[in-house]
Coordinates of C-alpha atoms and ligand atoms in Angstrom, one line a residue:
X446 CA -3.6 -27.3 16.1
X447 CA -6.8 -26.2 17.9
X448 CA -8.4 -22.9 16.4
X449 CA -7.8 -20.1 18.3
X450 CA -10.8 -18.6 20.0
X451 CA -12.2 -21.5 19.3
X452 CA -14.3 -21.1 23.0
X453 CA -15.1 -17.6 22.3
X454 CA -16.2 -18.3 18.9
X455 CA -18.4 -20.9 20.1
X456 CA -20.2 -18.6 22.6
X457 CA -23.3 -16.7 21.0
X458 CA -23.5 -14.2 24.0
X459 CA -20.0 -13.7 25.0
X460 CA -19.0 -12.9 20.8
X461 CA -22.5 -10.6 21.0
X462 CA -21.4 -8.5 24.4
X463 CA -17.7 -8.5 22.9
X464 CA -18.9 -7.2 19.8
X465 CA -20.7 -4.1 21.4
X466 CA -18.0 -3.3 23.7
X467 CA -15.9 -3.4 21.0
X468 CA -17.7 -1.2 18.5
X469 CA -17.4 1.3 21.2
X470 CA -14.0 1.1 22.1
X471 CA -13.0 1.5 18.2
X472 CA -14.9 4.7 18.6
X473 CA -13.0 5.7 21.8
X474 CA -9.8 4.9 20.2
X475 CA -10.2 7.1 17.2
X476 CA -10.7 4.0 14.3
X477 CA -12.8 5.7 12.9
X478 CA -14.1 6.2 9.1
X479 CA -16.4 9.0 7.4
X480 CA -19.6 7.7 6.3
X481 CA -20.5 6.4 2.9
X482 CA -23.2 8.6 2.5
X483 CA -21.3 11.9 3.9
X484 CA -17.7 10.9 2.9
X485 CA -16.8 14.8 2.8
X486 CA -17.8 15.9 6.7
X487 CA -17.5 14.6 9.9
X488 CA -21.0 15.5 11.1
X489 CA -21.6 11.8 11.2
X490 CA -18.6 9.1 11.5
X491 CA -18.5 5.6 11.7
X492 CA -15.9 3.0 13.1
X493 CA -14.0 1.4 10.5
X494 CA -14.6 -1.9 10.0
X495 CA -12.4 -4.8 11.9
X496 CA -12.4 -8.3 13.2
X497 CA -13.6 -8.8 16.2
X498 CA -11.0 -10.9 17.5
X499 CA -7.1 -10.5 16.7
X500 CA -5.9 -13.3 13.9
X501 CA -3.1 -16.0 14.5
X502 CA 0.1 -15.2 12.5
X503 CA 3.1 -17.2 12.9
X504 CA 5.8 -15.5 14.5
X505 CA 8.6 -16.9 12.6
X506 CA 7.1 -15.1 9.5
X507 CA 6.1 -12.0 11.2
X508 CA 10.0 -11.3 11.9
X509 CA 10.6 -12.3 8.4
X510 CA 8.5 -10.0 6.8
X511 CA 10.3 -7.0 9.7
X512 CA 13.5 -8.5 8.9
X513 CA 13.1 -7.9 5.2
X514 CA 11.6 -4.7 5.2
X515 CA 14.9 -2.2 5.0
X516 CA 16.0 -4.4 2.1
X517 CA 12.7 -4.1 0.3
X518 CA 13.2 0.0 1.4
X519 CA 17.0 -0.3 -0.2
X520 CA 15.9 -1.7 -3.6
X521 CA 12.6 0.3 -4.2
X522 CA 15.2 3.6 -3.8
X523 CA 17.8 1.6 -6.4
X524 CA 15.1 0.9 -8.6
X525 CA 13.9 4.6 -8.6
X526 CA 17.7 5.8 -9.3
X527 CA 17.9 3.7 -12.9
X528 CA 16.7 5.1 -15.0
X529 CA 17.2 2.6 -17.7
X530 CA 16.2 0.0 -15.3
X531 CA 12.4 1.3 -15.5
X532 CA 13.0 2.5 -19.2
X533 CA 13.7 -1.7 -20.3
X534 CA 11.0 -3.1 -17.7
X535 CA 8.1 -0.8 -19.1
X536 CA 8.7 -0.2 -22.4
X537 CA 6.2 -3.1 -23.5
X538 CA 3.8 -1.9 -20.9
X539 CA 3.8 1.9 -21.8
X540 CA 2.6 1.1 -25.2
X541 CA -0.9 -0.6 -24.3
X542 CA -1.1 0.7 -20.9
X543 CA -1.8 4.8 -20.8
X544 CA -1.3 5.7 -17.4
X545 CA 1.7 3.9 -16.6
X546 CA 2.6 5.6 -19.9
X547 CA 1.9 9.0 -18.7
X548 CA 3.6 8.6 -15.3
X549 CA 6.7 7.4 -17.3
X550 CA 6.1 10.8 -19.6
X551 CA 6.6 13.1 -16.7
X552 CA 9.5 10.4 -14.8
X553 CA 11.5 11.4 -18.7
X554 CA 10.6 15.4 -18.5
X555 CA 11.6 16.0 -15.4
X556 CA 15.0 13.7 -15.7
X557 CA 15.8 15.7 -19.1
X558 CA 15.0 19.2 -17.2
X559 CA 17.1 17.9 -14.2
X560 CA 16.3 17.1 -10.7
X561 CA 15.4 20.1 -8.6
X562 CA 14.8 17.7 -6.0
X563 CA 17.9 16.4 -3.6
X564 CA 16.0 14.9 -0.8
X565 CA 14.3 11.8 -1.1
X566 CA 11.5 10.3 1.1
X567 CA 10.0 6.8 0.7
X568 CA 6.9 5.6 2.5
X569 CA 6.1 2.3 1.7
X570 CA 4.0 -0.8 2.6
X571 CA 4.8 -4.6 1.4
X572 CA 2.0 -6.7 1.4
X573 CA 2.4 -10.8 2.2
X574 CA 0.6 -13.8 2.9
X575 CA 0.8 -17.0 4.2
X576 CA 1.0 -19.3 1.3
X577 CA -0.2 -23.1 3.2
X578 CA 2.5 -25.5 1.1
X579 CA 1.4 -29.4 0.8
X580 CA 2.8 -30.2 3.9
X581 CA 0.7 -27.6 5.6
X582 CA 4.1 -25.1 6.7
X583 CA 3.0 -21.3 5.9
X584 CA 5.2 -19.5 3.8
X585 CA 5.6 -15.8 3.5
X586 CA 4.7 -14.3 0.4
X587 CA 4.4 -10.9 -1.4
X588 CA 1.7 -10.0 -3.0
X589 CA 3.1 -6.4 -3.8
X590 CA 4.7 -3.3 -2.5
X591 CA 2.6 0.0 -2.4
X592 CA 4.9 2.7 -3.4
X593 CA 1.8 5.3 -3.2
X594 CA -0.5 6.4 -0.5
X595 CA -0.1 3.1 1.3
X596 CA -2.6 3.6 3.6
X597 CA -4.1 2.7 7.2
X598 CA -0.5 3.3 8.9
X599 CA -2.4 5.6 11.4
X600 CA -5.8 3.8 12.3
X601 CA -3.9 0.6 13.0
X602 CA -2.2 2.4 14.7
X603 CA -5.1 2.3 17.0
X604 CA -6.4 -0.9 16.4
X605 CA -4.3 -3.4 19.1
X606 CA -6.0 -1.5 22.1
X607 CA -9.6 -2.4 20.8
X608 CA -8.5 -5.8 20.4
X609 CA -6.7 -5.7 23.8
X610 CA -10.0 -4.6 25.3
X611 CA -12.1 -7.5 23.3
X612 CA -9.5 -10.2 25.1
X613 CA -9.7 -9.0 28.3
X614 CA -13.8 -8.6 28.2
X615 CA -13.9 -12.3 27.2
X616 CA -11.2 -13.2 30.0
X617 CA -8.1 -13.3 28.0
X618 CA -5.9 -10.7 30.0
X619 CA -3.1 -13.0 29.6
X620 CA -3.5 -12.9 25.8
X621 CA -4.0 -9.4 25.8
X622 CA -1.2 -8.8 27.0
X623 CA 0.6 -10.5 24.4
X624 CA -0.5 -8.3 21.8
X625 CA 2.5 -6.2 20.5
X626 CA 2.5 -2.2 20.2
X627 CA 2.4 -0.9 16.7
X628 CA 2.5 2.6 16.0
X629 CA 3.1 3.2 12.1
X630 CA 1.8 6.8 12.3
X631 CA 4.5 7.4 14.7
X632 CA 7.0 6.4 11.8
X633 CA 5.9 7.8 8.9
X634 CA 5.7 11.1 10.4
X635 CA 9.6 10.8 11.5
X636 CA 10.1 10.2 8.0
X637 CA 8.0 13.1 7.3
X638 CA 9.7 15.0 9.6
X639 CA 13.5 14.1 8.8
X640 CA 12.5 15.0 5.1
X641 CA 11.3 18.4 5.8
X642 CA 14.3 19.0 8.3
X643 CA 16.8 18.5 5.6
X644 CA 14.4 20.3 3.3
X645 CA 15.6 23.0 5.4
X646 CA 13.1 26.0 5.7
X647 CA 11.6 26.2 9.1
X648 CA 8.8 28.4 7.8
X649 CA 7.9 25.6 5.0
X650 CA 5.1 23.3 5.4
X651 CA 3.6 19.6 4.6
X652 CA 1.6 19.5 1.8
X653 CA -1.0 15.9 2.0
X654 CA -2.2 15.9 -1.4
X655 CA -5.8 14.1 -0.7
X656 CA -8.4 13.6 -2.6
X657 CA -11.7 15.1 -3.9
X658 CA -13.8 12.2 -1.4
X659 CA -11.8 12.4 1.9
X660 CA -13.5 9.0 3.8
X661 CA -10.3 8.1 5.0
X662 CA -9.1 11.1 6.6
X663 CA -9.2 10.2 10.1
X664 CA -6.4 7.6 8.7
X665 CA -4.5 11.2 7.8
X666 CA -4.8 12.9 10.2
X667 CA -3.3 10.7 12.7
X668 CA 0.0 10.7 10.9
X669 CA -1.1 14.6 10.6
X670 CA -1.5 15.1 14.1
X671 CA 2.5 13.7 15.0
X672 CA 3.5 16.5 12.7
X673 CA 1.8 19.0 14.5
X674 CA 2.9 17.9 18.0
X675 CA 6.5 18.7 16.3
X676 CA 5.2 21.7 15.6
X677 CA 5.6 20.8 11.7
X678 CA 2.8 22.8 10.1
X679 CA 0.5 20.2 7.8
X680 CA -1.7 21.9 5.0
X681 CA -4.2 19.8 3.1
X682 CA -4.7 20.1 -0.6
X683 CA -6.0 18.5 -4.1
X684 CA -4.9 18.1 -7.1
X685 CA -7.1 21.3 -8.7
X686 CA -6.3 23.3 -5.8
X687 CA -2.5 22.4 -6.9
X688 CA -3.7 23.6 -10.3
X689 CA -5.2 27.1 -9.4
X690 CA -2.7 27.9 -6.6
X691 CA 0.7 26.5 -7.1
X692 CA 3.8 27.8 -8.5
X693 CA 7.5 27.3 -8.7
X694 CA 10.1 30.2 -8.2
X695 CA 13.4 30.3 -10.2
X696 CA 14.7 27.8 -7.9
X697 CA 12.2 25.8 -8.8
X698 CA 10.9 25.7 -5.1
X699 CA 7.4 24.6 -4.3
X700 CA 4.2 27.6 -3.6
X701 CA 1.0 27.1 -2.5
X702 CA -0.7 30.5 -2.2
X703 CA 2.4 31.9 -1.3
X704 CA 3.3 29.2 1.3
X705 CA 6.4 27.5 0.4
X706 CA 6.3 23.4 0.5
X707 CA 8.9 21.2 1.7
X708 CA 7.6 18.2 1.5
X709 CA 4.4 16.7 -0.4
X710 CA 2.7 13.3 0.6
X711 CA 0.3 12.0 -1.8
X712 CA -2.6 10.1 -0.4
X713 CA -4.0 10.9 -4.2
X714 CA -2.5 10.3 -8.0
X715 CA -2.3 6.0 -8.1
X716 CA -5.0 5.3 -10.2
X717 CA -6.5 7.0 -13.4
X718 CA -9.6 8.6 -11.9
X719 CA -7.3 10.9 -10.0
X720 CA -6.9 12.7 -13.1
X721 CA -8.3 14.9 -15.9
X722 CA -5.8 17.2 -17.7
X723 CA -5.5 19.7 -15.5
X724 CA -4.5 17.2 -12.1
X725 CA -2.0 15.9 -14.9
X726 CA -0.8 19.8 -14.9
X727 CA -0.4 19.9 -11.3
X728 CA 1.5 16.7 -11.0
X729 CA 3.7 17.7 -13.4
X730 CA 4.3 21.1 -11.1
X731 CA 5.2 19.3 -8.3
X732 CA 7.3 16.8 -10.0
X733 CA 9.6 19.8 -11.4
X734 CA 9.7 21.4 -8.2
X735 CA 12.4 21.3 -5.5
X736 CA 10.0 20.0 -2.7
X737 CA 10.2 16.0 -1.7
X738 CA 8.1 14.2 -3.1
X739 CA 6.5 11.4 -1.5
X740 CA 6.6 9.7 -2.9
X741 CA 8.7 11.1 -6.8
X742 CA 7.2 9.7 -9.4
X743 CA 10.1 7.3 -10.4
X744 CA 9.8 5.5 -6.9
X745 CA 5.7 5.5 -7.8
X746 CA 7.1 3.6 -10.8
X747 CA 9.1 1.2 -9.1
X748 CA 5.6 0.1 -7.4
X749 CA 3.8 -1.2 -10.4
X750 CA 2.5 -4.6 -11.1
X751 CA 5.1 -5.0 -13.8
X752 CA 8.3 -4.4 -12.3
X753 CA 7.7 -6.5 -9.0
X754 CA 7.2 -9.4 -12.1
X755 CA 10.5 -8.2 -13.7
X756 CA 12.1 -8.2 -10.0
X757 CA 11.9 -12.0 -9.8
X758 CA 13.8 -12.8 -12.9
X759 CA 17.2 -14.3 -12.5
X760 CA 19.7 -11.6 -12.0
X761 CA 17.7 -9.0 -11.4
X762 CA 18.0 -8.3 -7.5
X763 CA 21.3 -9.0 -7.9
X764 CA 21.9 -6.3 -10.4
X765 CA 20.3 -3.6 -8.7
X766 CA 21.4 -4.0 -5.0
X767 CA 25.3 -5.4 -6.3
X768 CA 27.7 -6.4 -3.2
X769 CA 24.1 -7.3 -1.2
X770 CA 24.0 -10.6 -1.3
X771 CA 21.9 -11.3 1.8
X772 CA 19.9 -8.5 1.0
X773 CA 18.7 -10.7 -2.1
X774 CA 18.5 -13.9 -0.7
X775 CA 16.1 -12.4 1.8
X776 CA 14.2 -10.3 -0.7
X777 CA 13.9 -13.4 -3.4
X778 CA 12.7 -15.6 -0.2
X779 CA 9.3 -13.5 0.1
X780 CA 8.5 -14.0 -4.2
X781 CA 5.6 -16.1 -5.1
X782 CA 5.5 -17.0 -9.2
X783 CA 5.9 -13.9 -11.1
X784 CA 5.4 -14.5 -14.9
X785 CA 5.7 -12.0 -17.9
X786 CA 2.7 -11.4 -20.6
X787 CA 5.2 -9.7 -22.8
X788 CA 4.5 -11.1 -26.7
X789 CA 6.5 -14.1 -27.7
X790 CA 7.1 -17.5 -27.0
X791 CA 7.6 -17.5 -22.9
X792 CA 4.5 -15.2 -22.6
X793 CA 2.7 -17.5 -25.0
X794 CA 3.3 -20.6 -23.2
X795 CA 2.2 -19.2 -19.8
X796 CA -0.9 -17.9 -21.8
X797 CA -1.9 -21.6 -22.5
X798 CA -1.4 -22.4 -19.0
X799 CA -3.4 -20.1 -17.9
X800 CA -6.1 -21.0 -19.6
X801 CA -6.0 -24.7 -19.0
X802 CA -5.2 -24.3 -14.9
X803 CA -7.1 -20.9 -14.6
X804 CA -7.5 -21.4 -10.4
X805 CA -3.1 -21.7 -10.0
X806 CA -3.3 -17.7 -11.0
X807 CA -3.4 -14.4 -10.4
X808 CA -4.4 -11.9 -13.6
X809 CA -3.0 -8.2 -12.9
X810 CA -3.3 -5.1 -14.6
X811 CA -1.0 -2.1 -13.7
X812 CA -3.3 -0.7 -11.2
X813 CA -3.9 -0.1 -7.4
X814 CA -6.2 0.0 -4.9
X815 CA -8.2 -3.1 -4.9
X816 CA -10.8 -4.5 -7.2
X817 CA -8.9 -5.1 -10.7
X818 CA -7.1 -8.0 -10.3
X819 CA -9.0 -11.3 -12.2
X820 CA -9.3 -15.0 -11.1
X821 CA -10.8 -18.0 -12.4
X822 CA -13.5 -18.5 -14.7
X823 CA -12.9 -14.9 -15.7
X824 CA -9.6 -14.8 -15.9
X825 CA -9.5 -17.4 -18.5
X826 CA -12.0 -15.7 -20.4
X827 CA -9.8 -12.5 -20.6
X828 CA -7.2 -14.8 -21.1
X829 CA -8.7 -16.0 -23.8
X830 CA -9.8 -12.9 -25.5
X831 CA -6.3 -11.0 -25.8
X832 CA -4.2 -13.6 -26.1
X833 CA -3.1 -13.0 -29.5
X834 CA -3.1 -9.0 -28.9
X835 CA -1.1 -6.9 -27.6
X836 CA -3.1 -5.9 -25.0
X837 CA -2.1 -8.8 -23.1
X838 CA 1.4 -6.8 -22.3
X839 CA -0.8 -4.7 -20.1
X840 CA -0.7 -8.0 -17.3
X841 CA 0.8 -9.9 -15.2
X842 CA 0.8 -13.3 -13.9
X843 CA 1.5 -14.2 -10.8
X844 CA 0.9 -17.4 -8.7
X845 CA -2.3 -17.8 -6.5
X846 CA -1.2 -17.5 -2.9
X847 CA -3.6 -20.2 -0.8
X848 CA -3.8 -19.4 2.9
X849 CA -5.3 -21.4 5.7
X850 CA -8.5 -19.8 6.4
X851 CA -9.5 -19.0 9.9
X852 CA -12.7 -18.3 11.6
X853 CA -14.0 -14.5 13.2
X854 CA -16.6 -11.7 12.9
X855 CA -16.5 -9.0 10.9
X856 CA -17.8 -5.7 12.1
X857 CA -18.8 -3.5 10.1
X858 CA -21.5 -0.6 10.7
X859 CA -25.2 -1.4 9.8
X860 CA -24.4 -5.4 8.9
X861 CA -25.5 -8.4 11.1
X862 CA -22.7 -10.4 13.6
X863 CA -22.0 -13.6 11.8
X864 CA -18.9 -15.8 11.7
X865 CA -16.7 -15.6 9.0
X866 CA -14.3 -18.3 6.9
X867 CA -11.4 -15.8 6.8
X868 CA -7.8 -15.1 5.1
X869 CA -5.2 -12.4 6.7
X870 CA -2.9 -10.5 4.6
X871 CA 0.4 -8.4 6.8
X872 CA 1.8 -5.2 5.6
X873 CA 4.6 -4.0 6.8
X874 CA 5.5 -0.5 6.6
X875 CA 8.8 1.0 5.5
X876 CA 10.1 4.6 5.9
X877 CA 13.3 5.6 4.2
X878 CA 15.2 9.2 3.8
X879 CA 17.7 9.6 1.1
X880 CA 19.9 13.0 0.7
X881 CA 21.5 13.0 -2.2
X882 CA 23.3 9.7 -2.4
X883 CA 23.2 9.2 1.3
X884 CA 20.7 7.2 3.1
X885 CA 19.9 8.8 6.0
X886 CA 16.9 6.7 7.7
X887 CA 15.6 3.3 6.3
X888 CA 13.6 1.3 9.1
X889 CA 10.3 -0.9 9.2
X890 CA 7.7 1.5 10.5
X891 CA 5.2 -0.6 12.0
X892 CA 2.6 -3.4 10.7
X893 CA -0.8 -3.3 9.6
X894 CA -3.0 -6.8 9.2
X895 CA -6.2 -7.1 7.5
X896 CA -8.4 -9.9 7.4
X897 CA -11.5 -10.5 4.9
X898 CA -14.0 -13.2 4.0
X899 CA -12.6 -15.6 1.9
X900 CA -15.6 -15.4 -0.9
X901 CA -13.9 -12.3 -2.0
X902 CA -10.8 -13.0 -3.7
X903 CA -9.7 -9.3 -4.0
X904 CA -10.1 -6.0 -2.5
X905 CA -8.6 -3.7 0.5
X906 CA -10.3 -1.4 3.3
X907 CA -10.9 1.3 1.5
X908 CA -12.7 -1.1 -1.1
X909 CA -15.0 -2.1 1.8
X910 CA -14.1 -6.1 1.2
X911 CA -11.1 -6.2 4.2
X912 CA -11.1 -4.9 7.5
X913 CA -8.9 -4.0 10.2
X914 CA -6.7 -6.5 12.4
X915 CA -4.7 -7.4 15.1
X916 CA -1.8 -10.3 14.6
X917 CA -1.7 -12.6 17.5
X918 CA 1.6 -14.5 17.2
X919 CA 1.7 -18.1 17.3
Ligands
ADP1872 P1 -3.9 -3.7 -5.5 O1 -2.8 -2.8 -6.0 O2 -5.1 -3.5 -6.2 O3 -4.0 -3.6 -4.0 P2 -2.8 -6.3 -5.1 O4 -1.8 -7.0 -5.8 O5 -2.5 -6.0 -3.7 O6 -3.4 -5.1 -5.9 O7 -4.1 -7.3 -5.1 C1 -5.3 -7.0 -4.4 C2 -5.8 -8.1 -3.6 O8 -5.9 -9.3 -4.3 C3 -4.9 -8.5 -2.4 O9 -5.1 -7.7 -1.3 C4 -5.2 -9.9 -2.2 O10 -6.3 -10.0 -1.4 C5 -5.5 -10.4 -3.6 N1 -4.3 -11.0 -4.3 C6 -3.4 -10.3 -5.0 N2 -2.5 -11.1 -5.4 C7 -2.8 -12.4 -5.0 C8 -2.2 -13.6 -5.1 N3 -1.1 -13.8 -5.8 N4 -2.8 -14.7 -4.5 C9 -3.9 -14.5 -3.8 N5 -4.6 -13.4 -3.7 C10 -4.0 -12.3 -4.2
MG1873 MG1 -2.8 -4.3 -2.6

């Protein structure tokens, strides 16, 4: 098959007089990031970074990973219900791993205190690519579920009508036109939405817990802004303000400086830096209280590294979503190899082959947000060092996904126009509303795909190593 663009990619002026038109129309369309320098104002703002033209993605696999998505929505809520489901799957890695372990600490207290909360509101994002088998046929792979401030729902939102633009400057109307509408921000704020009307206070607002450097807010505030226009009021706040000025009443519902809280959506609290003892005070709060959580800190659970591993051993799936057998087959379809560290023979074995076929892997710790996952020469050196510990319960192993690389441009502010060897990697977003046993709303909110150069093996947006995309279907 021919590249796509291959003309356009070809064309030195053409890609430089797209590129410029481009970089303003990201501007005009709101994709748009604080600066590095000033990550807390919006004196001065920059685009976010994107591709300059929209990748190929092969439709068949696109509708897989939509058709799958309500599913993957269904079993993140089971998992978050069972208790003893997380209890068994992280017991090895609570004892090395302390954050996991304190996140499990305050899933127990609040259980044994009783929930407060009866509404339930996931937001989710399930992250594949396109694994190139021998014969060349991509296959759809996961490569995890963010549970947790998944994140760019609302400047992708955005992104399709720069790209739409960029086709029809190089004379591609046709093409342009084939680029599909995607508005996640429009989704997760119904979700939002639905959550806070069952929450049932109309003088009660949105609480986005954000954090201490806000660089992605324009990201926010888009999903912010469809609250508003439903006249949902949206209030912003961190962790210490949490600490200083929040507080429960006796039914345990939700203050901030005397403004009750229906719902809180954490953009904040997924990785350890969010928090010194008093932010672990203020979780707790809000944990206990009677607002939704979104996400609880069960379902934040269900997203780590070591119980997608867990997922994709036999009987699993089928144990948490009983009576759903398509459900399954379509959710075990999207696993790559998923391998356990745990101590003893299996993780021993799987240990050694590591370390003899280092480039077939993936090393992960329990952590989010890009930039901690090992490969390689380094892997096997970690490998190497904890085999024989403990420590090594702190991992997973999963199989190296190895997509067909494509060529494009990266833009990104203050860095020169040059063609890229790049990889793609589709999210899907999920949105689901649970009251009390009943689901109420469970859909696939919307798509986000970003691309990066393939000499970085790991790393999202906000980690400055993807950028944003476009999927062109093939
Ligand atoms: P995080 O929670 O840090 O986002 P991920 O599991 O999403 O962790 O991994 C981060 C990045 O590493 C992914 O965006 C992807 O680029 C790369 N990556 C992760 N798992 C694999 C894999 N199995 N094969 C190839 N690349 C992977
Ligand atoms: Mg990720």
């Amino acid at each position: 098959m021919a590249a796509l663009w291959e003309d356009v990619l070809r064309n030195k002026q053409a890609v430089q007089e797209a590129a410029s038109v481009a970089v303003d129309a990201a501007l005009l369309e709101g994709v748009l990031m604080r600066t590095e320098g000033e990550p807390n104002a919006s004196d001065v703002v920059n685009y976010a970074p994107f591709t300059l033209l929209p990748s190929a993605v092969p439709s068949a696999l696109f509708e897989q990973a939509y058709a799958v998505q309500q599913d993957f929505n269904l079993l993140v809520d089971a998992i978050s219900q069972n208790k003893e489901f997380l209890e068994r799957t992280l017991a090895s890695t609570i004892k090395v791993d302390d954050f996991t372990a304190r996140l499990f600490r305050i899933h127990m207290q609040v259980l044994e205190e009783g929930l407060a909360q009866s509404v339930f509101l996931g937001i989710n994002r399930s992250d594949y690519m396109f694994d190139c088998g021998v014969d060349g046929t991509p296959a759809l792979k996961q490569i995890e579920i963010n549970t947790i401030a998944a994140s760019f729902g609302g400047l992708t939102s955005r992104t399709a009508a720069v790209h739409g633009r960029v086709l029809k400057v190089l004379g591609k109307s046709k093409e342009a036109a084939r680029l599909l509408p995607n508005d996640p921000s429009k989704g997760l704020a119904s979700g939002i939405a639905k959550a806070w009307e069952l929450y049932g206070s109309q003088s009660a607002v949105v609480m986005f817990l954000v954090e201490e450097v806000q660089r992605n807010i324009f990201d926010q505030r888009c999903v912010e802004n469809e609250l508003w226009n439903r006249n949902i009021r949206v209030i912003r706040k961190r962790f210490r303000d949490v600490f200083e000025k929040g507080s429960l009443d006796d039914a345990k519902r939700l203050y901030m400086d005397g403004q009750e809280v229906a719902v809180v959506y954490y953009r904040e609290g997924y990785v350890p830096k969010n928090y010194d003892q008093q932010n672990w005070e203020a979780r707790l709060l809000l944990e206990r209280s009677r607002a939704v959580k979104c996400p609880d800190i069960a379902t934040q659970l269900a997203g780590t590294k070591k119980v997608q591993q867990e997922l994709s051993q036999p009987g699993m799936l089928e144990g948490l979503l009983p009576s759903r057998t398509e459900a399954v087959a379509r959710i075990r379809a999207t696993f790559a190899g998923l391998y356990s560290l745990d101590v003893g023979e299996e993780g021993d074995k799987i240990t050694a082959t590591a370390i003899a076929d280092p480039d077939r892997f993936v090393l992960k710790p329990q952590r989010e947000g890009g930039g901690n996952n090992l490969y390689g020469e380094e892997l096997r050196q970690v490998l190497e060092k904890i085999r024989d510990s403990p420590e090594r319960t702190s991992y997973i192993l999963m199989d190296k996904i190895k997509p067909q690389p494509a060529m494009n441009y990266l833009l990104r502010a203050h860095s020169p126009l040059q063609v890229s060897e790049c990889i793609s990697e589709l999210g899907i977003f999920g949105v689901y509303v649970r009251q009390g046993k009943e689901m109420v709303m469970n859909k696939a909110a919307g798509h986000l795909l970003r691309t990066k150069a393939i000499e970085h093996a790991d790393g999202g947006v906000a980690a400055g190593v993807a950028v944003l995309d476009t999927p062109y279907l093939v």
